[in-house]
Amino acid sequence: MQKLKKARLVLEDGTVYEGTSFGYEKSVSGEVVFYTAMTGYPESLTDPSYKGQILVPTYPMIGNYGVPVDDERDGISKFFESDRIHCKALVISDYSSRYSHWNSQKSLGDWLKEQQIPGLFGIDTRALTRKLRDNGAMVGKILFDDEDVPFYDPNKDNIVAEVSTKKIMEYGNGKYKVMLVDCGVKNNILRCLLKRDVTVKRVPWNYDFTREKYDGLFLSNGPGDPAMCVETIEHIRKALKGNIPIMGICLGNQLMARAAGASTYKLKYGHRSHNQPVMKPGGTRCYITSQNHGFAIDEKTLPADWEPFFVNVNDGTNEGIRHKKKPFFSAQFHPEASSGPVDTEFLFDDFIASMKQLKMES
């Protein structure tokens, strides 16, 4: 029987949790965050928005359905949200080394080792989550043996530049041309666009798209502090002077707000789950959404020609904005989900409809 190695999770306030390794054995540091989704760890681990973070699922058993086959369709992975794991490490309560699923090809532990990502189990994630909830997201590090590393806060770096595509890529051959600014885009955003008869041109986060022709501009999700994306914000600011439809998701929501003149701030512990309820202001219908973000828009700083589009029912924070006259809107949550509920996938239809309307008018 393989001997299991012990390791420690050390938080910035000195709190120590001891666990057992089931992944790659190296010391790492990052922002420790929790998420409450019960399923979808292959999607979450490959979500670029988790770049630089040590991920703590609150659901106790992880790994019981293994890791899916890495098949592709139209040049995009069918089951993962990017081409690799982006979080710094995974910290769980109970690891299921035995897995069972029709589409699984390997264990979670083997996958973490292949991707050189540490994983710890045997941690009291209930106690850890309560600490993070009460004190806010904290910087922490996972230590093996005597291999120490300094504490690292990913929000102080431009980690969007690390996860964004380095080259221009095109997908599909549809009726509408969408310029997608990749700040760490999830694959399911591409899937949701492509099944709606569009051609997607995917460009790096700092690419100057303002002199090109397109039918719609899409601002993707991504990790870290939106204030770091100075070049992206400046390009969006120029686009806001026109009338071409713009849609943003997650970080894209925050970037659009900053380009419009609003400010953003860091949430105490963020929203990372599949069950975040949102509503349109003045509406009566509640949508259940998938979310993964640590920053939010300060609604009080929105210019007069912008308005809140959605609000979080739990804490009243902003969940989206829209322009009062122009076809610009964004959502803080993930209408493409993957994983999570698809209550709000209709927002992609709204984006397509705005491009169609502009073509009819021109």
Tab-separated table of C-alpha atoms in Angstrom:
chain	number	residue	atom	x	y	z
A	1	MET	CA	0.000	0.000	0.000
A	2	GLN	CA	1.288	3.462	-0.964
A	3	LYS	CA	2.424	5.539	1.979
A	4	LEU	CA	0.449	8.776	2.164
A	5	LYS	CA	2.352	11.959	2.833
A	6	LYS	CA	1.291	14.626	5.296
A	7	ALA	CA	1.280	18.331	4.502
A	8	ARG	CA	0.093	21.554	6.133
A	9	LEU	CA	-2.176	24.394	5.068
A	10	VAL	CA	-0.932	27.574	6.761
A	11	LEU	CA	-3.043	30.731	6.674
A	12	GLU	CA	-1.624	34.255	6.824
A	13	ASP	CA	-2.828	34.654	10.435
A	14	GLY	CA	-0.787	31.633	11.491
A	15	THR	CA	-3.635	29.091	11.627
A	16	VAL	CA	-2.460	25.603	10.597
A	17	TYR	CA	-4.495	22.692	9.232
A	18	GLU	CA	-2.832	19.320	8.712
A	19	GLY	CA	-3.927	17.058	5.887
A	20	THR	CA	-2.836	14.192	3.680
A	21	SER	CA	-1.622	14.555	0.114
A	22	PHE	CA	-3.445	12.979	-2.820
A	23	GLY	CA	-2.008	15.209	-5.549
A	24	TYR	CA	1.362	16.564	-6.610
A	25	GLU	CA	3.789	17.110	-3.765
A	26	LYS	CA	5.173	20.636	-3.846
A	27	SER	CA	4.766	23.702	-1.642
A	28	VAL	CA	2.568	26.464	-3.106
A	29	SER	CA	0.908	29.702	-2.011
A	30	GLY	CA	-2.232	31.557	-3.078
A	31	GLU	CA	-5.549	33.052	-2.002
A	32	VAL	CA	-7.634	30.510	-0.058
A	33	VAL	CA	-11.292	30.583	-1.150
A	34	PHE	CA	-14.279	28.303	-0.640
A	35	TYR	CA	-17.033	27.294	-3.041
A	36	THR	CA	-20.274	25.527	-2.192
A	37	ALA	CA	-21.111	23.649	-5.405
A	38	MET	CA	-21.882	19.976	-4.842
A	39	THR	CA	-20.718	18.807	-8.283
A	40	GLY	CA	-18.585	19.982	-11.191
A	41	TYR	CA	-15.011	19.803	-9.915
A	42	PRO	CA	-13.547	19.087	-13.427
A	43	GLU	CA	-15.175	22.292	-14.681
A	44	SER	CA	-14.195	24.345	-11.633
A	45	LEU	CA	-10.580	23.219	-11.602
A	46	THR	CA	-10.171	24.166	-15.283
A	47	ASP	CA	-11.942	27.527	-14.887
A	48	PRO	CA	-9.274	30.235	-15.488
A	49	SER	CA	-11.066	32.476	-12.955
A	50	TYR	CA	-9.526	30.337	-10.180
A	51	LYS	CA	-5.980	31.230	-11.243
A	52	GLY	CA	-3.767	31.770	-8.209
A	53	GLN	CA	-6.274	30.419	-5.696
A	54	ILE	CA	-6.268	27.488	-3.282
A	55	LEU	CA	-9.721	26.015	-3.748
A	56	VAL	CA	-11.789	24.649	-0.841
A	57	PRO	CA	-15.017	22.816	-1.798
A	58	THR	CA	-17.514	22.698	1.053
A	59	TYR	CA	-19.089	19.481	-0.238
A	60	PRO	CA	-17.386	16.731	1.800
A	61	MET	CA	-16.742	13.972	-0.777
A	62	ILE	CA	-14.732	14.864	-3.879
A	63	GLY	CA	-13.410	12.567	-6.605
A	64	ASN	CA	-16.115	9.903	-6.653
A	65	TYR	CA	-16.830	10.271	-10.377
A	66	GLY	CA	-13.242	10.639	-11.533
A	67	VAL	CA	-12.093	12.816	-14.430
A	68	PRO	CA	-13.688	12.724	-17.901
A	69	VAL	CA	-12.129	11.885	-21.249
A	70	ASP	CA	-10.596	14.954	-22.904
A	71	ASP	CA	-12.540	14.895	-26.178
A	72	GLU	CA	-12.868	17.915	-28.470
A	73	ARG	CA	-15.557	19.311	-30.735
A	74	ASP	CA	-14.894	22.235	-33.091
A	75	GLY	CA	-11.469	22.656	-31.495
A	76	ILE	CA	-12.961	23.067	-27.997
A	77	SER	CA	-12.839	20.578	-25.133
A	78	LYS	CA	-16.243	18.932	-24.568
A	79	PHE	CA	-15.907	18.482	-20.815
A	80	PHE	CA	-13.312	20.964	-19.504
A	81	GLU	CA	-13.426	24.764	-19.328
A	82	SER	CA	-9.841	25.259	-20.545
A	83	ASP	CA	-6.777	23.240	-21.470
A	84	ARG	CA	-5.413	22.881	-17.917
A	85	ILE	CA	-6.052	23.198	-14.185
A	86	HIS	CA	-5.672	26.816	-13.061
A	87	CYS	CA	-6.052	26.806	-9.274
A	88	LYS	CA	-2.909	26.574	-7.137
A	89	ALA	CA	-4.165	23.642	-5.054
A	90	LEU	CA	-7.265	21.742	-3.942
A	91	VAL	CA	-8.157	21.261	-0.260
A	92	ILE	CA	-10.988	18.842	0.588
A	93	SER	CA	-12.499	16.873	3.424
A	94	ASP	CA	-12.836	13.346	2.041
A	95	TYR	CA	-11.107	12.038	-1.109
A	96	SER	CA	-12.717	9.171	-3.012
A	97	SER	CA	-9.851	7.230	-4.619
A	98	ARG	CA	-12.380	4.815	-6.128
A	99	TYR	CA	-14.392	6.483	-8.870
A	100	SER	CA	-17.247	5.434	-11.108
A	101	HIS	CA	-18.706	7.237	-14.111
A	102	TRP	CA	-19.431	6.219	-17.708
A	103	ASN	CA	-17.113	8.927	-19.021
A	104	SER	CA	-14.281	8.825	-16.476
A	105	GLN	CA	-10.794	7.821	-17.553
A	106	LYS	CA	-8.654	8.550	-14.494
A	107	SER	CA	-8.827	9.471	-10.820
A	108	LEU	CA	-8.812	13.032	-9.560
A	109	GLY	CA	-5.554	12.342	-7.734
A	110	ASP	CA	-3.830	11.105	-10.899
A	111	TRP	CA	-5.053	14.169	-12.795
A	112	LEU	CA	-3.694	16.526	-10.133
A	113	LYS	CA	-0.321	14.765	-10.277
A	114	GLU	CA	-0.215	15.021	-14.071
A	115	GLN	CA	-0.945	18.749	-13.861
A	116	GLN	CA	1.454	19.230	-10.914
A	117	ILE	CA	-1.287	20.565	-8.636
A	118	PRO	CA	-1.172	19.751	-4.893
A	119	GLY	CA	-4.248	18.240	-3.266
A	120	LEU	CA	-4.940	17.706	0.433
A	121	PHE	CA	-7.684	15.697	2.102
A	122	GLY	CA	-8.523	15.128	5.741
A	123	ILE	CA	-8.916	18.856	6.353
A	124	ASP	CA	-11.891	20.030	8.409
A	125	THR	CA	-13.314	22.105	5.557
A	126	ARG	CA	-16.322	23.117	7.673
A	127	ALA	CA	-14.060	24.838	10.190
A	128	LEU	CA	-11.893	26.285	7.412
A	129	THR	CA	-14.924	27.642	5.541
A	130	ARG	CA	-16.332	29.243	8.680
A	131	LYS	CA	-12.995	30.945	9.268
A	132	LEU	CA	-12.893	32.271	5.701
A	133	ARG	CA	-16.530	33.357	5.940
A	134	ASP	CA	-15.956	35.217	9.208
A	135	ASN	CA	-12.543	36.693	8.394
A	136	GLY	CA	-12.756	36.959	4.615
A	137	ALA	CA	-10.648	35.315	1.923
A	138	MET	CA	-7.082	34.877	3.188
A	139	VAL	CA	-3.709	34.212	1.670
A	140	GLY	CA	-2.357	30.796	2.577
A	141	LYS	CA	0.234	28.222	1.611
A	142	ILE	CA	0.518	24.448	1.462
A	143	LEU	CA	3.816	23.184	2.839
A	144	PHE	CA	5.511	19.828	2.344
A	145	ASP	CA	8.335	18.850	4.691
A	146	ASP	CA	10.758	21.756	5.128
A	147	GLU	CA	10.039	23.331	1.734
A	148	ASP	CA	8.740	26.795	2.650
A	149	VAL	CA	7.385	29.363	0.189
A	150	PRO	CA	6.428	33.023	0.721
A	151	PHE	CA	2.784	34.053	0.946
A	152	TYR	CA	1.417	35.095	-2.444
A	153	ASP	CA	-1.620	37.295	-3.163
A	154	PRO	CA	-2.681	36.833	-6.820
A	155	ASN	CA	-4.830	39.970	-6.691
A	156	LYS	CA	-1.682	42.096	-6.667
A	157	ASP	CA	-0.601	40.787	-10.078
A	158	ASN	CA	-2.122	40.966	-13.540
A	159	ILE	CA	-3.027	37.277	-13.719
A	160	VAL	CA	-5.395	37.922	-16.626
A	161	ALA	CA	-2.273	38.236	-18.788
A	162	GLU	CA	-1.266	34.729	-17.656
A	163	VAL	CA	-4.529	32.995	-18.611
A	164	SER	CA	-5.489	34.935	-21.743
A	165	THR	CA	-4.766	33.486	-25.176
A	166	LYS	CA	-1.422	34.518	-26.634
A	167	LYS	CA	-2.659	34.346	-30.226
A	168	ILE	CA	-5.746	35.234	-32.225
A	169	MET	CA	-8.077	32.265	-32.747
A	170	GLU	CA	-11.261	31.890	-34.807
A	171	TYR	CA	-14.169	29.502	-34.352
A	172	GLY	CA	-17.277	28.760	-36.389
A	173	ASN	CA	-18.646	30.221	-39.591
A	174	GLY	CA	-21.870	31.875	-38.560
A	175	LYS	CA	-23.980	34.823	-39.560
A	176	TYR	CA	-22.722	37.242	-36.905
A	177	LYS	CA	-19.093	38.086	-36.180
A	178	VAL	CA	-18.330	38.337	-32.470
A	179	MET	CA	-15.101	39.853	-31.171
A	180	LEU	CA	-14.342	37.999	-27.938
A	181	VAL	CA	-11.824	39.592	-25.572
A	182	ASP	CA	-10.251	36.651	-23.754
A	183	CYS	CA	-9.522	37.564	-20.144
A	184	GLY	CA	-9.649	33.897	-19.141
A	185	VAL	CA	-12.666	32.724	-21.112
A	186	LYS	CA	-14.452	29.503	-20.185
A	187	ASN	CA	-15.021	27.037	-23.004
A	188	ASN	CA	-18.762	26.950	-22.427
A	189	ILE	CA	-18.999	30.621	-23.349
A	190	LEU	CA	-17.559	29.653	-26.734
A	191	ARG	CA	-19.976	26.717	-26.977
A	192	CYS	CA	-22.979	28.918	-26.142
A	193	LEU	CA	-21.994	31.470	-28.785
A	194	LEU	CA	-21.199	28.949	-31.525
A	195	LYS	CA	-24.547	27.170	-31.254
A	196	ARG	CA	-26.204	30.524	-32.012
A	197	ASP	CA	-24.875	30.933	-35.565
A	198	VAL	CA	-21.873	33.164	-34.934
A	199	THR	CA	-18.225	33.383	-35.942
A	200	VAL	CA	-16.027	34.057	-32.929
A	201	LYS	CA	-12.708	35.886	-33.143
A	202	ARG	CA	-10.910	35.289	-29.843
A	203	VAL	CA	-8.227	37.870	-29.060
A	204	PRO	CA	-5.775	38.487	-26.176
A	205	TRP	CA	-6.826	40.611	-23.208
A	206	ASN	CA	-4.830	43.664	-24.374
A	207	TYR	CA	-5.596	43.401	-28.098
A	208	ASP	CA	-6.746	46.662	-29.715
A	209	PHE	CA	-9.970	45.652	-31.449
A	210	THR	CA	-11.287	49.200	-31.847
A	211	ARG	CA	-10.305	49.569	-35.506
A	212	GLU	CA	-11.803	46.253	-36.625
A	213	LYS	CA	-15.267	45.432	-37.911
A	214	TYR	CA	-17.528	43.103	-35.930
A	215	ASP	CA	-21.222	42.715	-35.135
A	216	GLY	CA	-20.849	42.287	-31.384
A	217	LEU	CA	-18.211	42.617	-28.681
A	218	PHE	CA	-17.974	39.998	-25.934
A	219	LEU	CA	-16.032	40.558	-22.694
A	220	SER	CA	-15.159	37.285	-20.996
A	221	ASN	CA	-14.754	36.123	-17.427
A	222	GLY	CA	-11.322	35.986	-15.837
A	223	PRO	CA	-9.350	36.076	-12.572
A	224	GLY	CA	-8.136	38.763	-10.214
A	225	ASP	CA	-8.641	42.478	-9.750
A	226	PRO	CA	-10.288	44.228	-12.739
A	227	ALA	CA	-8.230	47.361	-12.029
A	228	MET	CA	-5.173	45.496	-13.332
A	229	CYS	CA	-6.579	45.345	-16.872
A	230	VAL	CA	-5.800	48.950	-17.777
A	231	GLU	CA	-5.373	48.368	-21.515
A	232	THR	CA	-8.579	46.346	-21.801
A	233	ILE	CA	-10.564	49.026	-19.990
A	234	GLU	CA	-9.237	51.706	-22.339
A	235	HIS	CA	-10.244	49.693	-25.416
A	236	ILE	CA	-13.719	49.101	-23.972
A	237	ARG	CA	-14.045	52.805	-23.195
A	238	LYS	CA	-13.554	53.545	-26.897
A	239	ALA	CA	-16.097	50.873	-27.867
A	240	LEU	CA	-18.687	52.421	-25.529
A	241	LYS	CA	-18.664	55.554	-27.691
A	242	GLY	CA	-20.236	53.521	-30.517
A	243	ASN	CA	-23.453	51.527	-30.802
A	244	ILE	CA	-22.241	47.990	-31.555
A	245	PRO	CA	-23.765	45.500	-29.034
A	246	ILE	CA	-21.571	44.534	-26.073
A	247	MET	CA	-22.071	41.676	-23.616
A	248	GLY	CA	-19.871	40.935	-20.605
A	249	ILE	CA	-19.692	38.096	-18.087
A	250	CYS	CA	-18.082	38.090	-14.620
A	251	LEU	CA	-14.795	40.003	-14.964
A	252	GLY	CA	-16.212	41.380	-18.214
A	253	ASN	CA	-19.029	42.916	-16.171
A	254	GLN	CA	-16.521	44.690	-13.938
A	255	LEU	CA	-14.375	45.837	-16.872
A	256	MET	CA	-17.396	47.341	-18.618
A	257	ALA	CA	-18.328	49.185	-15.419
A	258	ARG	CA	-14.843	50.597	-14.979
A	259	ALA	CA	-14.742	51.625	-18.645
A	260	ALA	CA	-18.065	53.438	-18.140
A	261	GLY	CA	-16.639	55.313	-15.165
A	262	ALA	CA	-17.803	53.222	-12.192
A	263	SER	CA	-15.576	51.676	-9.546
A	264	THR	CA	-15.165	48.130	-8.228
A	265	TYR	CA	-14.252	46.730	-4.817
A	266	LYS	CA	-13.228	43.428	-3.244
A	267	LEU	CA	-15.915	41.338	-1.574
A	268	LYS	CA	-15.231	39.874	1.861
A	269	TYR	CA	-15.179	36.268	0.647
A	270	GLY	CA	-16.718	36.432	-2.813
A	271	HIS	CA	-19.474	34.427	-4.476
A	272	ARG	CA	-18.445	30.929	-5.544
A	273	SER	CA	-21.329	28.507	-5.888
A	274	HIS	CA	-24.122	27.106	-8.075
A	275	ASN	CA	-27.008	28.502	-6.065
A	276	GLN	CA	-26.658	32.283	-6.000
A	277	PRO	CA	-30.127	33.892	-6.394
A	278	VAL	CA	-30.388	37.067	-8.499
A	279	MET	CA	-33.295	39.274	-9.550
A	280	LYS	CA	-33.862	42.173	-11.883
A	281	PRO	CA	-34.524	45.371	-9.894
A	282	GLY	CA	-38.288	45.790	-9.528
A	283	GLY	CA	-38.932	42.293	-10.885
A	284	THR	CA	-40.622	39.324	-9.249
A	285	ARG	CA	-38.711	36.415	-10.786
A	286	CYS	CA	-35.636	34.918	-9.130
A	287	TYR	CA	-32.900	33.252	-11.175
A	288	ILE	CA	-30.512	30.702	-9.665
A	289	THR	CA	-27.016	31.265	-11.002
A	290	SER	CA	-23.494	29.872	-11.048
A	291	GLN	CA	-20.914	32.360	-9.771
A	292	ASN	CA	-17.172	32.658	-9.251
A	293	HIS	CA	-15.860	36.105	-8.382
A	294	GLY	CA	-14.150	38.020	-5.599
A	295	PHE	CA	-14.805	41.594	-6.803
A	296	ALA	CA	-18.014	43.531	-7.459
A	297	ILE	CA	-19.274	46.803	-8.935
A	298	ASP	CA	-20.085	49.705	-6.633
A	299	GLU	CA	-23.588	50.582	-7.912
A	300	LYS	CA	-23.461	54.032	-6.346
A	301	THR	CA	-20.695	55.012	-8.778
A	302	LEU	CA	-22.565	54.088	-11.977
A	303	PRO	CA	-22.951	57.049	-14.375
A	304	ALA	CA	-26.442	58.428	-14.998
A	305	ASP	CA	-26.851	56.638	-18.347
A	306	TRP	CA	-26.271	53.205	-16.771
A	307	GLU	CA	-28.452	51.163	-14.432
A	308	PRO	CA	-28.293	47.923	-12.416
A	309	PHE	CA	-29.423	44.914	-14.469
A	310	PHE	CA	-29.452	42.264	-11.717
A	311	VAL	CA	-29.038	42.271	-7.938
A	312	ASN	CA	-27.954	39.485	-5.581
A	313	VAL	CA	-30.861	38.439	-3.360
A	314	ASN	CA	-28.583	37.213	-0.584
A	315	ASP	CA	-26.476	40.302	0.051
A	316	GLY	CA	-27.818	43.015	-2.253
A	317	THR	CA	-24.590	43.351	-4.254
A	318	ASN	CA	-24.625	44.176	-7.945
A	319	GLU	CA	-24.992	41.264	-10.372
A	320	GLY	CA	-25.031	43.096	-13.693
A	321	ILE	CA	-25.400	46.448	-15.440
A	322	ARG	CA	-26.877	47.775	-18.664
A	323	HIS	CA	-26.902	51.010	-20.609
A	324	LYS	CA	-30.233	52.822	-20.625
A	325	LYS	CA	-30.197	53.541	-24.375
A	326	LYS	CA	-27.414	51.581	-26.083
A	327	PRO	CA	-27.232	47.742	-26.534
A	328	PHE	CA	-24.652	47.222	-23.783
A	329	PHE	CA	-25.223	44.831	-20.876
A	330	SER	CA	-23.286	42.477	-18.627
A	331	ALA	CA	-23.821	39.890	-15.904
A	332	GLN	CA	-21.680	39.234	-12.845
A	333	PHE	CA	-22.842	35.607	-12.768
A	334	HIS	CA	-22.259	32.900	-15.381
A	335	PRO	CA	-25.251	32.412	-17.718
A	336	GLU	CA	-23.251	29.705	-19.521
A	337	ALA	CA	-22.862	27.868	-16.165
A	338	SER	CA	-20.770	24.707	-16.681
A	339	SER	CA	-21.138	23.662	-14.121
A	340	GLY	CA	-24.356	24.867	-12.564
A	341	PRO	CA	-27.925	25.957	-13.458
A	342	VAL	CA	-28.779	27.429	-16.868
A	343	ASP	CA	-31.657	29.710	-15.809
A	344	THR	CA	-30.058	32.720	-17.489
A	345	GLU	CA	-28.655	31.297	-20.728
A	346	PHE	CA	-31.283	33.433	-22.474
A	347	LEU	CA	-28.865	36.348	-22.122
A	348	PHE	CA	-26.912	34.911	-25.064
A	349	ASP	CA	-30.137	35.057	-27.081
A	350	ASP	CA	-30.560	38.698	-26.053
A	351	PHE	CA	-27.024	39.405	-27.294
A	352	ILE	CA	-27.746	37.764	-30.652
A	353	ALA	CA	-31.046	39.663	-30.915
A	354	SER	CA	-29.248	42.979	-30.368
A	355	MET	CA	-26.819	42.186	-33.211
A	356	LYS	CA	-29.712	41.193	-35.453
A	357	GLN	CA	-31.550	44.425	-34.616
A	358	LEU	CA	-28.505	46.540	-35.445
A	359	LYS	CA	-28.100	44.804	-38.818
A	360	MET	CA	-31.748	45.442	-39.636
A	361	GLU	CA	-31.373	49.132	-38.804
A	362	SER	CA	-28.169	49.635	-40.761
